[in-house]
Short mmCIF file of C-alpha atoms in Angstrom, two decimals:
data_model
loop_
_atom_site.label_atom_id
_atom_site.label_comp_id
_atom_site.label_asym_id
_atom_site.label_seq_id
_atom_site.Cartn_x
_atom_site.Cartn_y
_atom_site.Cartn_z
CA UNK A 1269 -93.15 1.09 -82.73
CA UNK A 1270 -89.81 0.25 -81.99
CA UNK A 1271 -86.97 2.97 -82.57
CA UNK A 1272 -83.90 2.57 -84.34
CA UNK A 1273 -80.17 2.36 -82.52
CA UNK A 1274 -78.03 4.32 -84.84
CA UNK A 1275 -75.27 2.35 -83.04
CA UNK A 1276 -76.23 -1.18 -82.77
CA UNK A 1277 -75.21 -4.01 -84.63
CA UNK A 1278 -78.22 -6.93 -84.91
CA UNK A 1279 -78.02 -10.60 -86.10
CA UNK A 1280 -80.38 -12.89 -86.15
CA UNK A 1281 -80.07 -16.60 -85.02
CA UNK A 1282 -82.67 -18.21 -87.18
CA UNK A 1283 -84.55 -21.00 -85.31
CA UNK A 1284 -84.41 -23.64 -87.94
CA UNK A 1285 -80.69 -22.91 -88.21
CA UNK A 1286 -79.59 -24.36 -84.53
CA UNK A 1287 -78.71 -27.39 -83.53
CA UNK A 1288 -81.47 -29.65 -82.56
CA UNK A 1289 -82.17 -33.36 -81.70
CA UNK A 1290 -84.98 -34.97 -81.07
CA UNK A 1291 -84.05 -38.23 -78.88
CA UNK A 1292 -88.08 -39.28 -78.45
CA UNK A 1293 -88.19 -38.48 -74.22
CA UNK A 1294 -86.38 -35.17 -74.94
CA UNK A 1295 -87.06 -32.16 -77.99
CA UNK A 1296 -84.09 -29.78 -78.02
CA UNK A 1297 -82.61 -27.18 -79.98
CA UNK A 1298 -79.48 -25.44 -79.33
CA UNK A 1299 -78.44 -21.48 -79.87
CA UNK A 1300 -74.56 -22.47 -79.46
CA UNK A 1301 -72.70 -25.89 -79.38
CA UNK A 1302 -73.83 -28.34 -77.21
CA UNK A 1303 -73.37 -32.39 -77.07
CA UNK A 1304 -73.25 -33.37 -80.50
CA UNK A 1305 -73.49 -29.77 -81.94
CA UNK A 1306 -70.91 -28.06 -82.94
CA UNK A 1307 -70.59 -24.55 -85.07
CA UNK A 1308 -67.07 -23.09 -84.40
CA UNK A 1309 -69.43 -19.88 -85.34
CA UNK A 1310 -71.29 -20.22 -82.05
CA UNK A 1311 -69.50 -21.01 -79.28
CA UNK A 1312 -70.58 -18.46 -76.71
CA UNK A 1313 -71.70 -15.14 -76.84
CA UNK A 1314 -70.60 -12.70 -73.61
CA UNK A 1315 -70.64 -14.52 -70.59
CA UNK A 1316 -73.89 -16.52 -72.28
CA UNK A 1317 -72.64 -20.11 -73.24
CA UNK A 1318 -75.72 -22.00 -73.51
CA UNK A 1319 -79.13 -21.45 -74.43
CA UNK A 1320 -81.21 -25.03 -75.11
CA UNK A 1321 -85.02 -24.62 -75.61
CA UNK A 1322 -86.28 -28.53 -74.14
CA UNK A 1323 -89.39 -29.79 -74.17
CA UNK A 1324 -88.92 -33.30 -71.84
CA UNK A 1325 -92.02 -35.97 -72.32
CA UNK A 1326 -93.86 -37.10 -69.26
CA UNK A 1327 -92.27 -39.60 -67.30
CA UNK A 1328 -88.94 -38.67 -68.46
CA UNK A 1329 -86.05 -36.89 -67.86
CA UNK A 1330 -82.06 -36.10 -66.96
CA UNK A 1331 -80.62 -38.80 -64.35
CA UNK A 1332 -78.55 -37.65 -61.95
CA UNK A 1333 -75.70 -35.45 -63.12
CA UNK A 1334 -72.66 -33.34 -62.12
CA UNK A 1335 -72.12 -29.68 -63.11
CA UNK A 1336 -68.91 -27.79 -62.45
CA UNK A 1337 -67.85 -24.32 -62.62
CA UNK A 1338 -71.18 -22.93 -64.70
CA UNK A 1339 -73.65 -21.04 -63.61
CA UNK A 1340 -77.02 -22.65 -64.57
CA UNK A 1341 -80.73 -21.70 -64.47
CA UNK A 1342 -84.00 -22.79 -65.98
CA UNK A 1343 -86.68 -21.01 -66.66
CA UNK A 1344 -90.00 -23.17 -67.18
CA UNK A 1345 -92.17 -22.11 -70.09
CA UNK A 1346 -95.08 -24.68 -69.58
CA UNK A 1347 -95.48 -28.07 -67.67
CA UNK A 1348 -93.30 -28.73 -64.34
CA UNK A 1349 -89.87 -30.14 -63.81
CA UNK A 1350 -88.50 -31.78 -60.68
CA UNK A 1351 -85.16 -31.18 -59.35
CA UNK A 1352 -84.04 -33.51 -57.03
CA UNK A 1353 -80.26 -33.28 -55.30
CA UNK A 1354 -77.99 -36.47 -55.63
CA UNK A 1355 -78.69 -37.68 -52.18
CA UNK A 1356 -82.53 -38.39 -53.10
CA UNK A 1357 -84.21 -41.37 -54.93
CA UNK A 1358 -86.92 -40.84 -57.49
CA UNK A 1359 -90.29 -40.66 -55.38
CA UNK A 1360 -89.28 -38.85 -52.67
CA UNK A 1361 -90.30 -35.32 -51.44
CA UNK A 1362 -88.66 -32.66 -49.32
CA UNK A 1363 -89.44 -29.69 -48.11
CA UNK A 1364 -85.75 -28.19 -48.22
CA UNK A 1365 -86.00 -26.74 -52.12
CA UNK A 1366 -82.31 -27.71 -52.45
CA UNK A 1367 -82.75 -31.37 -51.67
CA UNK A 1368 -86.26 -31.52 -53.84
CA UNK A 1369 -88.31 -28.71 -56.02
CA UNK A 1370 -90.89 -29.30 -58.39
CA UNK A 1371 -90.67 -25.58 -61.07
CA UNK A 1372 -93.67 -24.90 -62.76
CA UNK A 1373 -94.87 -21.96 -64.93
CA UNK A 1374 -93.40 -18.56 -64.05
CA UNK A 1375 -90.78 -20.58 -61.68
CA UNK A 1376 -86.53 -20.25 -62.39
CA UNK A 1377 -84.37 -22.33 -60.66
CA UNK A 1378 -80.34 -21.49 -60.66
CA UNK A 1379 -77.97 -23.72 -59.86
CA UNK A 1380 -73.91 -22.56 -58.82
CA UNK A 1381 -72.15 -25.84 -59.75
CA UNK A 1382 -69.03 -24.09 -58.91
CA UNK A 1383 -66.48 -27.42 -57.09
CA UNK A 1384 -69.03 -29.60 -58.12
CA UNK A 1385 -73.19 -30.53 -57.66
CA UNK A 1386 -75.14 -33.06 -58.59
CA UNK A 1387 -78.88 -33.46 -59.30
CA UNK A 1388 -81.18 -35.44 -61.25
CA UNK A 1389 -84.11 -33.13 -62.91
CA UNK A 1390 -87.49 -35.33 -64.27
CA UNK A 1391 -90.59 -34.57 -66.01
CA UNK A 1392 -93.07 -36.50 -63.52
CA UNK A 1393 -96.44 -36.03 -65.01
CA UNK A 1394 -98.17 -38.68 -66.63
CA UNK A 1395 -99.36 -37.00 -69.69
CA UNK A 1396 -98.39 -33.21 -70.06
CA UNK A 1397 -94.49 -32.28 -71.79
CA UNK A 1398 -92.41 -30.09 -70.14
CA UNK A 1399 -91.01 -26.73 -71.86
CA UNK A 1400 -88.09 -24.50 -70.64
CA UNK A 1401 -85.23 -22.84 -71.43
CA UNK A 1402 -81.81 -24.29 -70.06
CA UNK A 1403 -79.45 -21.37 -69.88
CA UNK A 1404 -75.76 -21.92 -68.87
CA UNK A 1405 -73.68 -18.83 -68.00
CA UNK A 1406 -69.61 -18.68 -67.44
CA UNK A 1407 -68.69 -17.59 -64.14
CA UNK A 1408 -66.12 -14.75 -62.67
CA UNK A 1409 -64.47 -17.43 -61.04
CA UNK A 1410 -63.81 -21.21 -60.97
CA UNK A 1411 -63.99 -23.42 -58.03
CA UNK A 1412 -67.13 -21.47 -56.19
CA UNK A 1413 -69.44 -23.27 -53.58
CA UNK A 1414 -72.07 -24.96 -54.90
CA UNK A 1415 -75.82 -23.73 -54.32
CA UNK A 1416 -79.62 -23.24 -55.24
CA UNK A 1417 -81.27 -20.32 -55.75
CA UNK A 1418 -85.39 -20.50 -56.87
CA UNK A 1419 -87.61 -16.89 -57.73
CA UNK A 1420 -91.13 -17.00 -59.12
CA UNK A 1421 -92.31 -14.26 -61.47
CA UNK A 1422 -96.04 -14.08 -62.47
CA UNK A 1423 -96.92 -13.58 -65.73
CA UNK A 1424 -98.91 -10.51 -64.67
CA UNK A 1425 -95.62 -8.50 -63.62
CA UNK A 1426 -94.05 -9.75 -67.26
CA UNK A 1427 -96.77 -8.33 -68.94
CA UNK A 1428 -96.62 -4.73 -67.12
CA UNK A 1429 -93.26 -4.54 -68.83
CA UNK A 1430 -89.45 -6.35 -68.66
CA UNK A 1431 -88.84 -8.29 -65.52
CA UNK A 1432 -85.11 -8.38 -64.02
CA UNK A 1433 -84.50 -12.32 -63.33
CA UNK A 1434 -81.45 -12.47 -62.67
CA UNK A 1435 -78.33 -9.53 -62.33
CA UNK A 1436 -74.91 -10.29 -60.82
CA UNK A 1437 -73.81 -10.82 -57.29
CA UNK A 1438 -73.29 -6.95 -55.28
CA UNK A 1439 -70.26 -7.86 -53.89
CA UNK A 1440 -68.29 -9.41 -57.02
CA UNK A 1441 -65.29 -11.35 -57.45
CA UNK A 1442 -63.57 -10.18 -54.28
CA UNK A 1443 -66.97 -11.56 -52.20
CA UNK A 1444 -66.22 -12.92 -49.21
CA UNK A 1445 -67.67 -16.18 -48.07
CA UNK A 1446 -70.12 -14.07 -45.58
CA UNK A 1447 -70.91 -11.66 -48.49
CA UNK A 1448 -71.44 -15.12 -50.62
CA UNK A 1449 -73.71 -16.42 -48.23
CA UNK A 1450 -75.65 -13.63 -47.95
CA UNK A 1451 -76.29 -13.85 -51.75
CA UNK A 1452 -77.47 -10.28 -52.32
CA UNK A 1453 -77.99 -9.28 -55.96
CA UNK A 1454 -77.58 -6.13 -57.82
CA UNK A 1455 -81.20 -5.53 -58.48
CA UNK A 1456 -83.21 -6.47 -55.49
CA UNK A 1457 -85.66 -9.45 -56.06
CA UNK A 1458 -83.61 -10.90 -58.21
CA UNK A 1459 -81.37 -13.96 -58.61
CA UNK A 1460 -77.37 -13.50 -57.85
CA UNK A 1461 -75.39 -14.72 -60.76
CA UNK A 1462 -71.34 -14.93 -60.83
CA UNK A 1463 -71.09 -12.84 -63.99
CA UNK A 1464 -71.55 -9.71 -65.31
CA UNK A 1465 -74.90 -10.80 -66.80
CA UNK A 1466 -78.42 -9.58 -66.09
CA UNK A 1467 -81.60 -11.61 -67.38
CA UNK A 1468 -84.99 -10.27 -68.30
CA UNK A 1469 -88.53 -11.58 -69.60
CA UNK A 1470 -91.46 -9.72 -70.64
CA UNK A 1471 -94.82 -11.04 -72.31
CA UNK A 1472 -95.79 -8.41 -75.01
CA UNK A 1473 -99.48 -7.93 -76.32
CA UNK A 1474 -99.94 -8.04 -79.81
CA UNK A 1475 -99.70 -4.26 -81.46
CA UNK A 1476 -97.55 -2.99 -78.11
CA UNK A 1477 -94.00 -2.91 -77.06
CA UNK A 1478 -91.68 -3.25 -73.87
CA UNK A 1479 -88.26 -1.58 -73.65
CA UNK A 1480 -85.30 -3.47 -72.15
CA UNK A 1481 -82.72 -0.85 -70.42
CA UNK A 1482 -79.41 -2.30 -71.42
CA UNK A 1483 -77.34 -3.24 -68.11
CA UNK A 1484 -80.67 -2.86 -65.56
CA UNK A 1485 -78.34 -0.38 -64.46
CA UNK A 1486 -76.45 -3.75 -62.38
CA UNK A 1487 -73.43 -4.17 -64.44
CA UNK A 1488 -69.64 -3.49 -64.28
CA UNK A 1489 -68.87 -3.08 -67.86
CA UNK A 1490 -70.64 -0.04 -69.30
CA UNK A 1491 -69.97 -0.53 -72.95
CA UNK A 1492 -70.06 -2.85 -75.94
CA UNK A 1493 -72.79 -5.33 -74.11
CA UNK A 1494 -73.82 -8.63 -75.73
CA UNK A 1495 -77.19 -9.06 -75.51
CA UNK A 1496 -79.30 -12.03 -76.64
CA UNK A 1497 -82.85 -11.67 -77.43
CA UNK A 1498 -85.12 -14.84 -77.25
CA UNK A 1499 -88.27 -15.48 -78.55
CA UNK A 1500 -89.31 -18.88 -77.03
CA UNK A 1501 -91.71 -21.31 -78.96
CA UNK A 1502 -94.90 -21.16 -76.87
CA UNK A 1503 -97.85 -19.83 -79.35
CA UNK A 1504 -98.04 -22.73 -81.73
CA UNK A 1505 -96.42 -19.73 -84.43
CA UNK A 1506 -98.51 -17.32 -83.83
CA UNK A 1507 -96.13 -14.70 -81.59
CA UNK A 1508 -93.32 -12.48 -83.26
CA UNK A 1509 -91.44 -9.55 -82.40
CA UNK A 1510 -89.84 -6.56 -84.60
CA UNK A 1511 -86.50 -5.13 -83.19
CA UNK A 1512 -85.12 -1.88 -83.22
CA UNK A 1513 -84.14 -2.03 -86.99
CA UNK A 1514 -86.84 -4.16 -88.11
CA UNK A 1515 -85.62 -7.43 -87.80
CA UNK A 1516 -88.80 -9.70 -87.27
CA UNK A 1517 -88.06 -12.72 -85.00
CA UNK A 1518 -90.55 -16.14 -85.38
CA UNK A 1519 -90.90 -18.52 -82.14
CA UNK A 1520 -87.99 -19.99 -81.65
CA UNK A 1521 -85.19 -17.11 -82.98
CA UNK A 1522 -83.38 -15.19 -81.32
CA UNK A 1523 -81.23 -12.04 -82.22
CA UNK A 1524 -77.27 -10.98 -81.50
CA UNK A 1525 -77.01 -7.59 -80.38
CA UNK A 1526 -73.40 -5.66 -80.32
CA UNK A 1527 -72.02 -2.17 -80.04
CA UNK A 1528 -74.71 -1.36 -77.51
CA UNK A 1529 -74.45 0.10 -73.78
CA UNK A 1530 -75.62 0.72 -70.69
CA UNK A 1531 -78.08 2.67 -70.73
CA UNK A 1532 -79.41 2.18 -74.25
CA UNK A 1533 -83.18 1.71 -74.39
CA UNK A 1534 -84.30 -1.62 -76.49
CA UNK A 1535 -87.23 -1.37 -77.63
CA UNK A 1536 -89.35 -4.86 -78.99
CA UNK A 1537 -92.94 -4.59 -80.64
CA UNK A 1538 -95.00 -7.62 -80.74
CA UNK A 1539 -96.39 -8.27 -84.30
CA UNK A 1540 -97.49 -11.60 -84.31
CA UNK A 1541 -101.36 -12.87 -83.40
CA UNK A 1542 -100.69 -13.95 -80.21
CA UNK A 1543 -98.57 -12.18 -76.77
CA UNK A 1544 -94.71 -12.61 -77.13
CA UNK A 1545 -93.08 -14.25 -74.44
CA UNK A 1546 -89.31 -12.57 -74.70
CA UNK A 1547 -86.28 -13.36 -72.56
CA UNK A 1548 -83.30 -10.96 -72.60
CA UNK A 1549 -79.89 -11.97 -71.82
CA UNK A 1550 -77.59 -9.58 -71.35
CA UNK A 1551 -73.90 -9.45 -70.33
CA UNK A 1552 -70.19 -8.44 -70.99
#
């Protein structure tokens, strides 16, 4: 049963109350303002400044594209989704995962568009949809080389508890370009991001809970976090979660949480009838 934070402020982001479109090849809903979206009210939240839940039809998908000074990852719920750099035509294969990656289940793929990178990313199977979440994070810094990062995380290890995805680059905004190179995170196994932001994801069984330890103990600022709790739509319904002061989230909401801290222990319960898949976003 989850536990109370005296301290904690928590609002939810209903899912029928985002943005959404629904352009035939591609199924989206927005948490904040996006393309034709706009809500003044959500904007960003923390370093967190987009958070699309896509589902892409087979044989479909984003043409090639530029992205500048955001930091960019996209974690694949179910299906695949092919990433190919601008330099290669639809078709062709690499072995080089920046050039040419097909993500699958389990599978995030971050992208530092920093001065500028381009990529096209399709949904190549003939008759299966593609589902993932398309989170955009503001960096430290503008003007950052450009560059891929991938990390797999089984669905076993998410269900042993909350996984850290991603947590922010060791050596900062003073890193030099060896130190950026090098690309070594604050939590080991995970993905370096340009922010003060950590990422998590646990699957929950039904009448259990996981705990998400604010900051993953990777974080500059210590106090008054923003974190973002996600509850993806991947049970047909039939997943929810109850937070610490017994807000219940449905597929597809997601919950604002303020006035918390390093350190604090979140704890979510899964109450629906199926597992909860939950992704954490947390940052300053």
């Amino acid at each position: 049963m989850s536990q109370t934070l005296q301290h904690a402020k928590i609002v939810a982001r209903r899912s029928n109350e985002r943005g959404h479109a629904d352009h035939g090849w591609l199924n989206t809903y927005h948490t904040f303002s996006f393309a034709n979206y706009y809500d003044p009210q959500f904007q960003s939240f923390g370093s967190l400044r987009v958070l699309n839940e896509d589902r892409v039809a087979p044989n479909s998908g984003f043409p090639s594209h530029t992205h500048r000074n955001a930091e960019i990852f996209s974690y694949i719920i179910s299906g695949e989704l092919t990433h190919r750099d601008s330099m290669m035509d639809k078709g062709t294969s690499d072995t080089n995962k920046d050039h040419y990656y097909r993500i699958k289940r389990g599978d995030v793929q971050f992208t530092t568009g920093g001065s500028g990178i381009s990529h096209s990313e399709h949904n190549e199977h003939d008759s299966e949809p593609v589902h993932f979440l398309q989170i955009w994070a503001l960096p430290w810094k503008s003007g950052l080389t450009p560059r891929y990062h991938d990390l797999t995380v089984s669905d076993d290890k998410k269900r042993a508890g909350f996984v850290p995805i991603i947590s922010p680059l060791k050596a900062g905004k003073i890193a030099t370009v060896e130190e950026e190179q090098a690309a070594i995170p604050e939590v080991q196994g995970t993905i370096p991001v340009h922010a003060d932001l950590v990422m998590g994801a646990s699957i929950i069984s039904n009448g259990t809970s996981a705990t998400w330890m604010v900051g993953a103990g990777a974080v500059t600022s210590k106090s008054n976090r923003n974190v973002y709790v996600h509850l993806p739509m991947s049970s047909s319904g039939k997943s929810k979660v109850r937070l610490p002061d017994g807000t219940i989230l449905g597929e597809g909401d997601g919950a604002f949480l303020t006035k918390v801290n390093e350190g604090d222990a979140l704890a979510i319960e899964s109450v629906g009838i199926a597992e909860a898949e939950v992704v954490v976003l947390d940052s300053a």
